[in-house]
Amino acid sequence: MIKRYFTLLLIVLISIRLSAQVWVVPAENDARKSPFAFDDASRKAGSEIYMTSCKSCHGEPGKNNAVPLVPPPPDMSSVRMQANSDGAMQYKITNGRGTMPSFKNTIATTDVWKVISFVRSFNDKYVQEVAAQAAGGASVANVNIKLNWLKEQNQIQATLSAPSKDKGILPVGGAEVKLFAKRYFGNLLVDEARNTDAAGVALFNFPKDLPGDSAGLVQLVVALSNEAFGDAKRDTTLAIGVPTYRPPLNEQRAMWNVVSKTPIWLLLAYTIAVFGAWGFIIYVFLQIRGIYRAGSEKNTESAE
Amino acid sequence: MASEVNTDFLHDKKLDSIAADILRPVGITQGFIVWMGFLGISLLACIYAYYIQFDKGLIVTGLRDYISWGMYIANFVFFVATSLVGMLISSVLGLIGFKWVKPIARIAEIIAVAFAAIAGLVIVSDMGRPERLPYVFMYGRIQSPIIWDVTVVTTYLVISTLLYFLPLIPDLAISKGRMGHTPKWLQKTYEILAVNWKHTPKQYQILLKAVRIMLILIIPTAFAIHTVTSWLFAVTLRPGWDSSIFGPYFLTGAFVAGSAAVVIMMYFVRTNYKLDKYLTEHHFDMMGKLLVLVSIVYLYFNINEYLVPGFKMKTAEAIHLKDLFVGDWAFMFWSVQLLGLVIPIILLLFKFFRKPLSMFVISIVVLIAAWFKRLIIVVPTQDHPFLPIQHVPKAWMVYQPTIVESAITIGTLLLVIIIITVLVKFFPVIPIWEMAEEQNEIDSKSKE
């Protein structure tokens, strides 16, 4: 009991000490706002992301069942969590600190906003402020991205446009875009972030040695990285990688594989040993029966 | 065991007196009831502890993320180790032809059966979800040393049981008609278990062959059981376990624990059942010499196991070894090495200490040290994983056995003692026919 008490005290003291270290968010990030209004769709999408990426540490919102790490991950409905501005939350999730991982490359910026929209659903007093419209008159909500593969230059060309109120479709200039290749775990940034020119065009140099699947296919994602321009993303699959065939690791017989893939030598050794030993054991059991029978044989003269 | 039996002893008057001596303590006595009552009530408390664990899971133990193998696994290794002595005494020494092991062989076999039988239960005590035990057989992979261990422990238990039972058959038949003082059901049990034994030469022939096969088969099986148990550790890369001599190291350690257990039981049987005619000072003297021998071999393996890595002090290994030599584990480590190995070796070199009482005391110390030795092998290695979890509460990193856990461990020991008590109390603990045969041989030789 005493020991428990002291461990608890220790944890509490350590967490107080660590929580005393304020997580400073730059003023510019703190003031950021979501480019879109939170609605049921965004909350639902955010909830899905939360369940796969955050619940393992933070627990289910409102249940205070976070993993007891030091410092502890706050519950999503806690005062401490909700005291963050939207921008501060977005900054913390993107950059991480200590055990709180950085989701910079694993969750797209717009998806982070969706998680925040989900987190805010646990705060009745929350009133959202949406970001002002992007400059240039184009509607930020409807940016359209077109992707082209320029074979000779070995470049990927992204062209951004959006409808405006009165001038028809306009190119979106000055927006920051990033090119990613999808990998097993998260997205791999290809080339640097680029800004679109006045024609809404950004060019990415594509490396010649990026491994693709067995047919050389690579799944590409181009996404706006400056959320002031809204939520836009384009996926496409192109045969521009180096074809790579990787036999599945569990194809061959191996010590670490499933039982049907046991190495032959082991299978033999084990079977022979087991059958050998149990063969003798069964033989001896039969001998006990033999003893019993021998006791009933009449013509053998009993020694007693 | 001889390859042929001269059944003359059956007509010898000496058989009556030997049988009377050995069968006198058999049956239900007041002492037995009190002793079993005590064991039974203590066991109930331990079963309650297990109920708590069954209900709440392993959270009621001190096992956490860092140290997930604690007292239970150490206890398992100890049980398997102690049970190996059956093979050493009846098989290795018996087959070589040492006559003095005859009255001890059954005692060694009882220890083998009791400890091997409960070893399996000890493993179940380490399972948080024991109802999933069948999964081991449904989804187990034969690439896993754990499956080898399950296989080989079962096989060893069956062979040991046969080695206990087979030489008992003639005794069961001899006891017929000499058991007036025992309850009817026990006599009936003897009747059934005696499988129609009539002492015919053919029966002796079959019996001796069967025993001989088992005596030979148990040697590789016993080697396998403890070598595989050591592989559960040695096939990992962890400092303290990652050792190529773990198999023989475990095996030789097993003989130390087992020999000590045999001496303890010999002493109980001798003093409680007044069988000092059969378990003589000579037998204790010989067991003392055996204990010295196996202890010296084990000491030799200990020196190898600690000195060689201690000389190199590779980074991870050094952390572990410093913990043992001068750190948190130093007190336990040196106590075990000195009290359980070095001092017994020195004392037992002198005939003066190879007397029943002093052997008994020394063996108890050796056996307790053997238990803690297993704890030292199992736990400290896990204190320093290669990939430490960061920022976790201290309680996840240190091992503090709980009362529930200790009670369950004591419960398994009680079960062993119960099995031993029942076997000792209900069946002749010293082979009557082998004693009578030997006596007959001596007599006929002296007549010539």
Short mmCIF file of C-alpha atoms in Angstrom, two decimals, chain A:
data_model
loop_
_atom_site.label_atom_id
_atom_site.label_comp_id
_atom_site.label_asym_id
_atom_site.label_seq_id
_atom_site.Cartn_x
_atom_site.Cartn_y
_atom_site.Cartn_z
CA MET A 1 0.00 0.00 0.00
CA ILE A 2 2.68 2.47 1.12
CA LYS A 3 4.72 1.57 -1.91
CA ARG A 4 1.77 2.17 -4.23
CA TYR A 5 1.14 5.47 -2.58
CA PHE A 6 4.71 6.58 -3.13
CA THR A 7 4.74 5.48 -6.75
CA LEU A 8 1.58 7.45 -7.28
CA LEU A 9 3.06 10.46 -5.54
CA LEU A 10 6.15 10.15 -7.69
CA ILE A 11 4.11 10.05 -10.87
CA VAL A 12 2.08 13.03 -9.78
CA LEU A 13 5.18 15.03 -8.87
CA ILE A 14 6.91 14.22 -12.12
CA SER A 15 3.87 15.11 -14.17
CA ILE A 16 3.43 18.38 -12.30
CA ARG A 17 7.03 19.21 -12.96
CA LEU A 18 6.75 18.37 -16.65
CA SER A 19 3.41 19.97 -17.20
CA ALA A 20 4.97 23.08 -15.79
CA GLN A 21 6.95 23.20 -18.99
CA VAL A 22 4.54 25.21 -21.09
CA TRP A 23 4.18 24.08 -24.69
CA VAL A 24 4.87 27.33 -26.51
CA VAL A 25 3.05 27.77 -29.80
CA PRO A 26 4.29 30.57 -32.12
CA ALA A 27 1.75 33.40 -32.30
CA GLU A 28 1.34 32.97 -36.05
CA ASN A 29 0.39 29.29 -35.65
CA ASP A 30 -1.78 30.01 -32.64
CA ALA A 31 -3.94 32.36 -34.73
CA ARG A 32 -4.52 29.87 -37.56
CA LYS A 33 -8.02 28.83 -38.30
CA SER A 34 -9.59 25.96 -40.15
CA PRO A 35 -10.29 26.82 -43.79
CA PHE A 36 -13.61 25.01 -43.67
CA ALA A 37 -16.54 24.95 -41.30
CA PHE A 38 -16.74 21.89 -39.05
CA ASP A 39 -19.75 19.76 -39.84
CA ASP A 40 -20.96 16.23 -39.36
CA ALA A 41 -18.95 14.96 -42.31
CA SER A 42 -15.70 16.46 -41.00
CA ARG A 43 -16.39 15.17 -37.48
CA LYS A 44 -17.02 11.70 -38.80
CA ALA A 45 -13.85 11.69 -40.90
CA GLY A 46 -11.93 13.08 -37.91
CA SER A 47 -13.31 10.42 -35.61
CA GLU A 48 -11.99 7.70 -37.88
CA ILE A 49 -8.52 9.19 -37.93
CA TYR A 50 -8.63 9.68 -34.19
CA MET A 51 -9.53 6.06 -33.55
CA THR A 52 -6.62 4.73 -35.61
CA SER A 53 -3.91 7.25 -34.76
CA CYS A 54 -4.63 8.82 -31.38
CA LYS A 55 -6.80 6.56 -29.24
CA SER A 56 -3.94 4.20 -28.40
CA CYS A 57 -2.46 6.93 -26.20
CA HIS A 58 -5.16 9.48 -25.49
CA GLY A 59 -7.90 6.97 -24.88
CA GLU A 60 -11.56 7.48 -25.70
CA PRO A 61 -12.60 11.12 -25.33
CA GLY A 62 -14.42 11.82 -22.10
CA LYS A 63 -13.47 8.54 -20.45
CA ASN A 64 -10.16 9.64 -18.98
CA ASN A 65 -8.59 6.34 -19.97
CA ALA A 66 -5.40 7.65 -21.53
CA VAL A 67 -2.24 5.57 -21.18
CA PRO A 68 -0.35 6.67 -18.05
CA LEU A 69 2.68 8.11 -19.81
CA VAL A 70 4.88 10.78 -18.32
CA PRO A 71 3.81 13.51 -19.06
CA PRO A 72 0.28 12.14 -19.52
CA PRO A 73 -1.60 12.58 -22.81
CA PRO A 74 -4.57 14.77 -21.85
CA ASP A 75 -8.09 13.54 -22.45
CA MET A 76 -9.68 15.19 -25.48
CA SER A 77 -12.58 16.58 -23.45
CA SER A 78 -10.32 17.96 -20.72
CA VAL A 79 -10.17 21.64 -19.96
CA ARG A 80 -6.49 21.55 -20.68
CA MET A 81 -7.04 20.17 -24.17
CA GLN A 82 -9.94 22.42 -25.03
CA ALA A 83 -8.07 25.50 -23.82
CA ASN A 84 -5.94 25.24 -26.95
CA SER A 85 -6.93 27.44 -29.86
CA ASP A 86 -7.62 25.55 -33.10
CA GLY A 87 -4.31 26.81 -34.42
CA ALA A 88 -2.41 25.70 -31.30
CA MET A 89 -3.91 22.25 -31.53
CA GLN A 90 -3.01 22.00 -35.18
CA TYR A 91 0.55 23.06 -34.38
CA LYS A 92 0.91 20.52 -31.55
CA ILE A 93 -0.45 17.63 -33.58
CA THR A 94 1.73 18.53 -36.55
CA ASN A 95 4.96 18.96 -34.60
CA GLY A 96 4.60 16.75 -31.53
CA ARG A 97 6.74 16.88 -28.39
CA GLY A 98 8.41 14.11 -26.40
CA THR A 99 6.16 11.07 -26.51
CA MET A 100 3.50 12.91 -28.48
CA PRO A 101 4.53 12.03 -32.02
CA SER A 102 4.76 14.47 -34.90
CA PHE A 103 2.13 13.73 -37.52
CA LYS A 104 3.68 16.08 -40.06
CA ASN A 105 4.13 13.45 -42.74
CA THR A 106 1.47 10.94 -41.77
CA ILE A 107 -1.69 13.02 -41.53
CA ALA A 108 -2.44 15.62 -44.19
CA THR A 109 -3.11 19.14 -42.96
CA THR A 110 -6.78 19.03 -43.87
CA ASP A 111 -7.15 15.74 -42.07
CA VAL A 112 -5.62 17.30 -38.97
CA TRP A 113 -8.36 19.92 -39.11
CA LYS A 114 -10.92 17.12 -39.32
CA VAL A 115 -9.48 15.53 -36.18
CA ILE A 116 -9.73 18.92 -34.47
CA SER A 117 -13.33 19.16 -35.61
CA PHE A 118 -13.91 15.80 -33.92
CA VAL A 119 -12.10 16.90 -30.76
CA ARG A 120 -14.23 20.05 -30.56
CA SER A 121 -17.40 18.00 -30.56
CA PHE A 122 -16.61 17.23 -26.92
CA ASN A 123 -16.86 20.90 -25.98
CA ASP A 124 -20.37 22.40 -25.86
CA LYS A 125 -19.12 25.94 -25.46
CA TYR A 126 -17.00 25.87 -28.57
CA VAL A 127 -17.88 28.29 -31.35
CA GLN A 128 -15.85 27.94 -34.50
CA GLU A 129 -14.20 30.80 -36.37
CA VAL A 130 -13.52 29.88 -39.97
CA ALA A 131 -10.57 31.34 -41.88
CA ALA A 132 -11.23 34.26 -44.16
CA GLN A 133 -11.34 33.63 -47.89
CA ALA A 134 -8.10 33.19 -49.75
CA ALA A 135 -6.72 36.13 -51.68
CA GLY A 136 -7.31 36.41 -55.41
CA GLY A 137 -11.02 35.98 -55.44
CA ALA A 138 -10.98 32.26 -56.14
CA SER A 139 -13.14 30.17 -53.89
CA VAL A 140 -10.80 28.25 -51.63
CA ALA A 141 -13.19 25.41 -51.12
CA ASN A 142 -13.11 24.17 -54.70
CA VAL A 143 -9.49 24.09 -55.80
CA ASN A 144 -8.98 21.59 -58.58
CA ILE A 145 -5.60 19.97 -59.20
CA LYS A 146 -4.53 18.44 -62.49
CA LEU A 147 -1.50 16.20 -62.72
CA ASN A 148 0.70 15.65 -65.75
CA TRP A 149 3.73 13.44 -66.22
CA LEU A 150 6.31 15.24 -68.38
CA LYS A 151 8.32 12.29 -69.54
CA GLU A 152 11.25 14.06 -71.25
CA GLN A 153 12.00 16.37 -68.36
CA ASN A 154 11.20 13.64 -65.83
CA GLN A 155 8.90 16.05 -64.05
CA ILE A 156 5.45 16.02 -62.54
CA GLN A 157 3.36 19.03 -63.38
CA ALA A 158 0.55 20.12 -61.07
CA THR A 159 -1.92 22.72 -62.31
CA LEU A 160 -4.25 24.37 -59.81
CA SER A 161 -7.45 26.19 -60.66
CA ALA A 162 -10.66 27.24 -58.92
CA PRO A 163 -13.98 28.78 -59.94
CA SER A 164 -14.50 32.44 -59.02
CA LYS A 165 -17.72 34.33 -58.48
CA ASP A 166 -17.68 36.35 -61.64
CA LYS A 167 -14.60 35.54 -63.74
CA GLY A 168 -15.11 31.84 -64.44
CA ILE A 169 -12.30 29.40 -63.74
CA LEU A 170 -9.11 31.09 -62.50
CA PRO A 171 -5.62 29.65 -61.95
CA VAL A 172 -4.59 29.52 -58.29
CA GLY A 173 -1.20 31.18 -57.99
CA GLY A 174 1.12 31.42 -54.98
CA ALA A 175 -0.20 28.30 -53.30
CA GLU A 176 2.25 25.87 -51.70
CA VAL A 177 1.91 22.29 -52.92
CA LYS A 178 3.73 19.10 -52.03
CA LEU A 179 4.22 15.87 -53.94
CA PHE A 180 4.18 12.57 -52.05
CA ALA A 181 4.69 8.96 -53.02
CA LYS A 182 2.65 6.52 -50.98
CA ARG A 183 4.76 4.02 -49.05
CA TYR A 184 3.84 1.26 -46.62
CA PHE A 185 3.91 3.54 -43.62
CA GLY A 186 2.79 7.04 -44.48
CA ASN A 187 3.76 9.30 -47.34
CA LEU A 188 7.23 9.98 -48.67
CA LEU A 189 7.87 13.59 -49.65
CA VAL A 190 9.20 13.70 -53.24
CA ASP A 191 11.20 16.82 -54.16
CA GLU A 192 10.58 20.01 -52.16
CA ALA A 193 7.41 21.96 -51.53
CA ARG A 194 6.75 24.22 -54.53
CA ASN A 195 4.72 27.39 -55.00
CA THR A 196 2.43 27.64 -58.01
CA ASP A 197 3.25 30.36 -60.48
CA ALA A 198 0.75 32.90 -61.85
CA ALA A 199 -0.57 30.22 -64.22
CA GLY A 200 -1.25 27.97 -61.20
CA VAL A 201 1.51 25.56 -62.27
CA ALA A 202 4.08 23.85 -60.04
CA LEU A 203 6.81 21.50 -61.34
CA PHE A 204 8.36 18.68 -59.31
CA ASN A 205 11.53 16.85 -60.27
CA PHE A 206 10.92 13.16 -60.08
CA PRO A 207 13.87 10.91 -59.11
CA LYS A 208 14.80 8.12 -61.57
CA ASP A 209 15.41 5.51 -58.89
CA LEU A 210 12.24 5.53 -56.81
CA PRO A 211 11.13 1.90 -56.34
CA GLY A 212 7.62 1.11 -57.53
CA ASP A 213 5.69 -2.12 -57.31
CA SER A 214 6.39 -5.12 -59.54
CA ALA A 215 5.02 -3.18 -62.52
CA GLY A 216 6.84 0.03 -61.54
CA LEU A 217 3.60 1.67 -60.45
CA VAL A 218 3.87 4.46 -57.90
CA GLN A 219 0.89 6.03 -56.20
CA LEU A 220 1.32 9.79 -56.13
CA VAL A 221 -0.45 12.37 -54.03
CA VAL A 222 -0.30 16.09 -54.64
CA ALA A 223 -1.75 18.19 -51.88
CA LEU A 224 -2.04 21.81 -50.92
CA SER A 225 0.10 22.37 -47.89
CA ASN A 226 -1.16 25.84 -47.10
CA GLU A 227 -4.61 25.37 -45.73
CA ALA A 228 -5.53 28.96 -46.43
CA PHE A 229 -6.24 27.68 -49.92
CA GLY A 230 -8.56 25.01 -48.70
CA ASP A 231 -8.80 21.33 -48.98
CA ALA A 232 -7.47 19.98 -52.23
CA LYS A 233 -5.69 16.79 -53.08
CA ARG A 234 -5.20 14.64 -56.14
CA ASP A 235 -4.22 10.98 -56.21
CA THR A 236 -2.90 9.25 -59.26
CA THR A 237 -0.99 6.11 -60.07
CA LEU A 238 1.77 6.26 -62.69
CA ALA A 239 4.22 3.69 -63.98
CA ILE A 240 7.23 5.84 -63.25
CA GLY A 241 9.03 3.87 -60.52
CA VAL A 242 11.67 1.20 -60.83
CA PRO A 243 9.87 -2.16 -61.03
CA THR A 244 10.74 -4.07 -57.88
CA TYR A 245 9.71 -7.56 -56.97
CA ARG A 246 9.93 -8.37 -53.32
CA PRO A 247 8.95 -11.93 -52.53
CA PRO A 248 6.69 -11.93 -49.49
CA LEU A 249 8.74 -12.56 -46.38
CA ASN A 250 6.51 -15.45 -45.37
CA GLU A 251 6.82 -17.33 -48.65
CA GLN A 252 9.57 -19.74 -47.68
CA ARG A 253 9.86 -22.30 -44.92
CA ALA A 254 11.42 -20.61 -41.92
CA MET A 255 11.76 -20.88 -38.18
CA TRP A 256 9.59 -17.82 -37.71
CA ASN A 257 6.92 -18.80 -40.23
CA VAL A 258 3.55 -20.46 -39.58
CA VAL A 259 3.45 -24.12 -38.66
CA SER A 260 2.64 -25.25 -42.19
CA LYS A 261 5.90 -23.60 -43.28
CA THR A 262 8.11 -25.43 -40.79
CA PRO A 263 11.62 -26.17 -42.09
CA ILE A 264 11.80 -29.75 -43.30
CA TRP A 265 14.75 -30.73 -41.11
CA LEU A 266 12.88 -29.59 -38.02
CA LEU A 267 9.71 -31.33 -39.04
CA LEU A 268 11.65 -34.56 -39.50
CA ALA A 269 13.64 -34.25 -36.29
CA TYR A 270 10.58 -33.47 -34.22
CA THR A 271 8.43 -36.20 -35.74
CA ILE A 272 11.11 -38.87 -35.47
CA ALA A 273 11.84 -37.94 -31.85
CA VAL A 274 8.20 -37.92 -30.81
CA PHE A 275 7.24 -41.09 -32.65
CA GLY A 276 10.41 -42.83 -31.50
CA ALA A 277 9.89 -42.09 -27.83
CA TRP A 278 6.16 -42.78 -27.86
CA GLY A 279 6.68 -45.95 -29.85
CA PHE A 280 8.72 -47.32 -26.97
CA ILE A 281 6.24 -46.04 -24.41
CA ILE A 282 3.34 -47.75 -26.17
CA TYR A 283 5.44 -50.90 -26.47
CA VAL A 284 5.97 -50.86 -22.70
CA PHE A 285 2.26 -50.39 -22.09
CA LEU A 286 1.69 -53.49 -24.20
CA GLN A 287 4.22 -55.29 -22.01
CA ILE A 288 2.08 -54.52 -18.98
CA ARG A 289 -0.73 -56.31 -20.75
CA GLY A 290 1.74 -59.12 -21.42
CA ILE A 291 2.45 -59.36 -17.70
CA TYR A 292 -1.25 -59.61 -17.01
CA ARG A 293 -1.70 -62.40 -19.53
CA ALA A 294 1.33 -64.28 -18.32
CA GLY A 295 -0.24 -64.32 -14.87
CA SER A 296 -3.26 -66.20 -16.19
CA GLU A 297 -1.33 -68.85 -18.12
CA LYS A 298 -2.12 -72.11 -16.34
CA ASN A 299 0.71 -74.35 -17.39
CA THR A 300 3.47 -72.02 -16.27
CA GLU A 301 4.39 -73.13 -12.86
CA SER A 302 3.97 -70.31 -10.39
CA ALA A 303 6.99 -69.47 -8.35
CA GLU A 304 4.90 -68.82 -5.29
#
